[in-house]
XYZ file of C-alpha atoms in Angstrom:
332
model
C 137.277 155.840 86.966
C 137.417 152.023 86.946
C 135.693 150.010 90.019
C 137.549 148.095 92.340
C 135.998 144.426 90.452
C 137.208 145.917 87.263
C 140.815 146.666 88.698
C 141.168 143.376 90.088
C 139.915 141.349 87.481
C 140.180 141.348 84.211
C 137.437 139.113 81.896
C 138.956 136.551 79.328
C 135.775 134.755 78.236
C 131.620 135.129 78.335
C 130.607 133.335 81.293
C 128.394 129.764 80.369
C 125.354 131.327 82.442
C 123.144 127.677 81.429
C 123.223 125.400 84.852
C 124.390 121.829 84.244
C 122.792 120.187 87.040
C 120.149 122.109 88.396
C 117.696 121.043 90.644
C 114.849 122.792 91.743
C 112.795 121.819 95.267
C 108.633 123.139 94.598
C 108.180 123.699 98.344
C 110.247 125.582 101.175
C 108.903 123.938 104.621
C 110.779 121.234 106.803
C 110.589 118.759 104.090
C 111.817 120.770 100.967
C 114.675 122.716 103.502
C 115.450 119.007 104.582
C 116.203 117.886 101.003
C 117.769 121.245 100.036
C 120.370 121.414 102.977
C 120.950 117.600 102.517
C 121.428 118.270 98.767
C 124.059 121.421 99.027
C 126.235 119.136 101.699
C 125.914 116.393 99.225
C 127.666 118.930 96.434
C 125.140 117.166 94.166
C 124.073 120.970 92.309
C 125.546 123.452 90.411
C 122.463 125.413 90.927
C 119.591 124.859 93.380
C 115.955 126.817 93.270
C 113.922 127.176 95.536
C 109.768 127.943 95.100
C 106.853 128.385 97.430
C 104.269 130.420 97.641
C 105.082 131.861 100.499
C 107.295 134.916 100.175
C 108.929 136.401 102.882
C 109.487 132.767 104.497
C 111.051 131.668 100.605
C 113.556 134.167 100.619
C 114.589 134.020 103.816
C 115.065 130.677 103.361
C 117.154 131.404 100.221
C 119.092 134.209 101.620
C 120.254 132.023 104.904
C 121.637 129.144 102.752
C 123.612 131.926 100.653
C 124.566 132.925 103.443
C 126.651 129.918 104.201
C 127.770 129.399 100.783
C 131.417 129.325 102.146
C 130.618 125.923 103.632
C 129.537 123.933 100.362
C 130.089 124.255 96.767
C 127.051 125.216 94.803
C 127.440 128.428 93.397
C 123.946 129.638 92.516
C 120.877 129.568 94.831
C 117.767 131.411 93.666
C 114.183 131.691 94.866
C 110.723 133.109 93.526
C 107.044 132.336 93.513
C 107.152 132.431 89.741
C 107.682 129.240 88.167
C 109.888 130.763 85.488
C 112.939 130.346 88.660
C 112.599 126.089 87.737
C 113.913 126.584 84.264
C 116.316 124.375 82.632
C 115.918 121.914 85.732
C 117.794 118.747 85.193
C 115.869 117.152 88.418
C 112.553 118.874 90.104
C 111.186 117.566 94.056
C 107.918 117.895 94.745
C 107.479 118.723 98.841
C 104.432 121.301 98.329
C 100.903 120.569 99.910
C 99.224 120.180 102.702
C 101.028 119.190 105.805
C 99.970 116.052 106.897
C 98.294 116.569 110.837
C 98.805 114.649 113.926
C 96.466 111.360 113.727
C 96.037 111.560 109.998
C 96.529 109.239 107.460
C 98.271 109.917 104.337
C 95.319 108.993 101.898
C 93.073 111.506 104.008
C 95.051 114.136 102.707
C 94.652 113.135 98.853
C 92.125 115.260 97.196
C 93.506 118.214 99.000
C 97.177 118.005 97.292
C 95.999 116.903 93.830
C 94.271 120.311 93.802
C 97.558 121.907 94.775
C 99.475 119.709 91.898
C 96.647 120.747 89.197
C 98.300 124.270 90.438
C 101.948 123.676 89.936
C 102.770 120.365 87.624
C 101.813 121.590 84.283
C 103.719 125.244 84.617
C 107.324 123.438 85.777
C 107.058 121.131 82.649
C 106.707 123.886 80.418
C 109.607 125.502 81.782
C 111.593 122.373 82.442
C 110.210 119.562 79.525
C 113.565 117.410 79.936
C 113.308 117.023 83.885
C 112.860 114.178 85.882
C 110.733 114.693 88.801
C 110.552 113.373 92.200
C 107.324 113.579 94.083
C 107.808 113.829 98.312
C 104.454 114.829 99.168
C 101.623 112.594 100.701
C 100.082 110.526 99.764
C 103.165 109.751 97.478
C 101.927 106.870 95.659
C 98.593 108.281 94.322
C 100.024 111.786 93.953
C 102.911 110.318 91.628
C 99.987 108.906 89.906
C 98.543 112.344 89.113
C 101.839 114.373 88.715
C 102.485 111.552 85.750
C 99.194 112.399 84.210
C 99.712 115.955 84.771
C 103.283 116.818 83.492
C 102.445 114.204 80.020
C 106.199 112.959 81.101
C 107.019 109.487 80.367
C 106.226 106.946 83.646
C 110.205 106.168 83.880
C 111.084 110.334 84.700
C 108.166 110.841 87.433
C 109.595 108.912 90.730
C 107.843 109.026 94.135
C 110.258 108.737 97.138
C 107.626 105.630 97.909
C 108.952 103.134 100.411
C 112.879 104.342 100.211
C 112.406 105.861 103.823
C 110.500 102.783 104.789
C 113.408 100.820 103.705
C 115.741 102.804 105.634
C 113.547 102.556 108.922
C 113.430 98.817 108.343
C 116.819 98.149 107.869
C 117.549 100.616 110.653
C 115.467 98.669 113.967
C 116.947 95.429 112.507
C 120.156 96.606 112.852
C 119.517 97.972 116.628
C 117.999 94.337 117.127
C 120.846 92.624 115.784
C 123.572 95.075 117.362
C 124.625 95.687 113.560
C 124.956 99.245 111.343
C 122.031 99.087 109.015
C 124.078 98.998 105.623
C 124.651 95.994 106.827
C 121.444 94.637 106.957
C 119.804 94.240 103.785
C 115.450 94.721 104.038
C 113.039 95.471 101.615
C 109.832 97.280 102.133
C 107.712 97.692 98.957
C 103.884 98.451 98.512
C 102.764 101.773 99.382
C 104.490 104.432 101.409
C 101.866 104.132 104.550
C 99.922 101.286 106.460
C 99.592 98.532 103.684
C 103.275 98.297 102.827
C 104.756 95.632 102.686
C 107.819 93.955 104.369
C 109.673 90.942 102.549
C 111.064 89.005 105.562
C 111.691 86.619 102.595
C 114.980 88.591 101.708
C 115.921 89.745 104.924
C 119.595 89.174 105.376
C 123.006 89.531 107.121
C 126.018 89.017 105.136
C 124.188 86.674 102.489
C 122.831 84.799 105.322
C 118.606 84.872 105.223
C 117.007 85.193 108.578
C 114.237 83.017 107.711
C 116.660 80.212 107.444
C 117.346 80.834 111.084
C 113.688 80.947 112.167
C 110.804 80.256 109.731
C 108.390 81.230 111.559
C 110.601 85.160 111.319
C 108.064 88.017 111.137
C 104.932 85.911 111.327
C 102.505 85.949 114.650
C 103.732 82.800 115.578
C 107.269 84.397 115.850
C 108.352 84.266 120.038
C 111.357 86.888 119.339
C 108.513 89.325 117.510
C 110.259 90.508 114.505
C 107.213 91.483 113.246
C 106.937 94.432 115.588
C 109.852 96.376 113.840
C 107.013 96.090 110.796
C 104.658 97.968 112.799
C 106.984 100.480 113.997
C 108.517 101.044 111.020
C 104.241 102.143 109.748
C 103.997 103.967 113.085
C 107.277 105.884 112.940
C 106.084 108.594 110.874
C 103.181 109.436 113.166
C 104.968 108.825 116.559
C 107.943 111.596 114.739
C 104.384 113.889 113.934
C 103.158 113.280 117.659
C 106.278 114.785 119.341
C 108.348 117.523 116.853
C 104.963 118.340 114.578
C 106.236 116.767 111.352
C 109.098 114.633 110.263
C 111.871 116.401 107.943
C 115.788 114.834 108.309
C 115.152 111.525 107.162
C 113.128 112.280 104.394
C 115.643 114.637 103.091
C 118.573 112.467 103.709
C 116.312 109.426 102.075
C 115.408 112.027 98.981
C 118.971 113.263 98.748
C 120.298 109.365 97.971
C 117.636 109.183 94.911
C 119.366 112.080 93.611
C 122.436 111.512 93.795
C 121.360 107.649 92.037
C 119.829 110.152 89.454
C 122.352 112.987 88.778
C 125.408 110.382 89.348
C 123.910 108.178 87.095
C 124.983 105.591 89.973
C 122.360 102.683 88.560
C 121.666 101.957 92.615
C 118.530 100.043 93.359
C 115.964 101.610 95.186
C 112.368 100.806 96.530
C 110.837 103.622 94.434
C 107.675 103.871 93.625
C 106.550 103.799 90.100
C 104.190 102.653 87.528
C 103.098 98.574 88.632
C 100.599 97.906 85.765
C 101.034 94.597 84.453
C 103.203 93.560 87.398
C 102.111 90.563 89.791
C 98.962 90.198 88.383
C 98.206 94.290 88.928
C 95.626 95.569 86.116
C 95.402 98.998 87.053
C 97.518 102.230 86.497
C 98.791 102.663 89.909
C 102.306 103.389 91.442
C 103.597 101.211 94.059
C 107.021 100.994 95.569
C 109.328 98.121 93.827
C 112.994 97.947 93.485
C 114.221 99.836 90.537
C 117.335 100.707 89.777
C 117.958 104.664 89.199
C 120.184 106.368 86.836
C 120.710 109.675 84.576
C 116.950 108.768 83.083
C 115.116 108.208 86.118
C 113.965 104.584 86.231
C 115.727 102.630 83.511
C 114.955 98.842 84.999
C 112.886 97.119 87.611
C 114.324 93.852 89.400
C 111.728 91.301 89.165
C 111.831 90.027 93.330
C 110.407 86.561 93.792
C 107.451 87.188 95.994
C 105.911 84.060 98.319
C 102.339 83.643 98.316
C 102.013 85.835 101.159
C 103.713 88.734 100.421
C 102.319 88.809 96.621
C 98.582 88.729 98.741
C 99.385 91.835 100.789
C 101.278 93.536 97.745
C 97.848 92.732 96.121
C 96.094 94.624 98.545
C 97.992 97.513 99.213
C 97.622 97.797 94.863
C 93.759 97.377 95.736
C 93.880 100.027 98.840
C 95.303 102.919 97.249
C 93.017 101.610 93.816
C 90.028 102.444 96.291
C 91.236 106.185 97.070
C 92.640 106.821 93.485
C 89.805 105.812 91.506
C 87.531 108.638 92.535
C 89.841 111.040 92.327
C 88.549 114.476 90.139
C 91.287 116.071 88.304
């Protein structure tokens, strides 16, 4: 006796079972959930994997966003420790390691997630050679480093979220300061993701119209309105968000999320990404730093040489020589 599936429906072709934009998150805490639930609202996968090492926690995770698959459009959602669950990934994101505690800085955490990547980076690539990959976990900068030495990817395809977030906060507190939505105010923060980075009051503007043509002493210590306060908070956000809820997780997805939609949509946006600076304002080393780049279906495919003033090329300078310091005695 024929099933009820095979009375009702009647097959005309062999199904094409080989995902076209699959995207697989390495990770299933705040962070990676963040990204994933940001992602499936987004509509930006036809199939979205999920991996931890966790189990139980993984596919519960995985079974509560099936779950709700009446809500978005992305018809697959899989899970598994095994690595083998990544394959044929058009785009991988990095969230795994070691949660970064309350008080800590991002480069404290360094050695202990480069251990974790040895663990993971070289087993997606084999299963996923074409991918792009973009690395979430702290310390971003130094751990997009390794992840790039790891995987043998070219530097374009292996993308740290870097100062996009940053950005975001940036442009955010000017806009509460100004009374104005923040895609309206156009900010730049490059440098590393963490205390050194850098913010280029140079190009802050409103409409086309610079601030620093209003007041040229803008985000300098000699400034009586203080713009260079939002600076600070924008550095301290991330641990006041730590302080209070534990972690942060929303904006992060929501800020990883726009990278890939850049990516997959081949949109050629420009973000402040961070990716491989050697040979850039005066830098000798092999070090990622954040620096607008514009994003498409190969990863990075351009950078947009910004004008820096003396200033801001100094402190660019030494957030390149900061995270130099950590990386350079790194063992992996």
């Amino acid at each position: 006796m024929s099933t009820v599936k095979e009375q009702l429906i009647e097959n005309l072709i062999e199904d094409d079972q080989i995902s076209q934009r699959k995207i697989t998150i390495v990770g299933a805490g705040a962070v990676g959930m963040s990204c994933a639930i940001c992602i499936l609202l987004k509509d930006l996968t036809d199939e979205l994997a999920l991996v931890d090492v966790v189990e139980d926690k993984l596919k519960g995770e995985m079974m509560d966003l099936q779950h709700g698959s009446l809500f978005f459009h992305t018809p697959k959602i899989i899970s598994g420790k095994d690595y083998s669950v990544s394959a044929n990934s058009k785009l991988i994101i990095i969230t795994a390691g070691a949660r970064q505690q309350k008080g800590e800085t991002r480069l404290s955490l360094v050695q202990r997630n480069v251990n974790i990547m040895k663990s993971i980076i070289p087993a997606l690539v084999h299963h996923s050679p074409d991918c792009k990959m973009i690395i979430v976990s702290n310390p971003v900068d130094i751990l997009t480093y390794v992840v790039w030495k790891l995987s043998g990817l070219p530097a374009t395809r292996v993308i740290g979220s870097g100062c996009n977030l940053d950005s975001a906060r940036f442009r955010y507190l000017i806009g509460e300061k100004l009374g104005v939505h923040p895609i309206s105010c156009h900010a730049w923060i490059i440098g590393e993701h963490g205390d050194s980075s850098v913010p280029l009051w140079s190009g802050v503007n409103v409409a086309g119209v610079a601030l620093k043509t209003l007041d040229p002493k803008l985000g300098t210590d000699s400034d009586t309105d203080q713009w260079k306060n939002i600076h600070r908070q924008v550095v301290e956000s991330a641990y006041e968000v730590i302080k209070m809820k534990g972690y942060t997780s929303w904006a992060v997805g929501l800020s990883v999320t726009d990278l890939v939609a850049s990516i997959l949509k081949n949109l050629r946006k420009v973000h402040p990404v961070s990716t491989l600076v050697k040979d850039l304002y005066g830098i000798k080393e092999e070090i990622f730093l954040s620096i607008p780049c514009i994003l498409g279906q190969n990863g990075v495919s351009d950078i947009v040489k910004v004008h820096l003033n003396n200033e801001e090329k100094a402190l660019f300078t030494k957030s390149a020589d900061t995270l130099w310091n950590v990386q350079k005695d790194l063992v992996f």
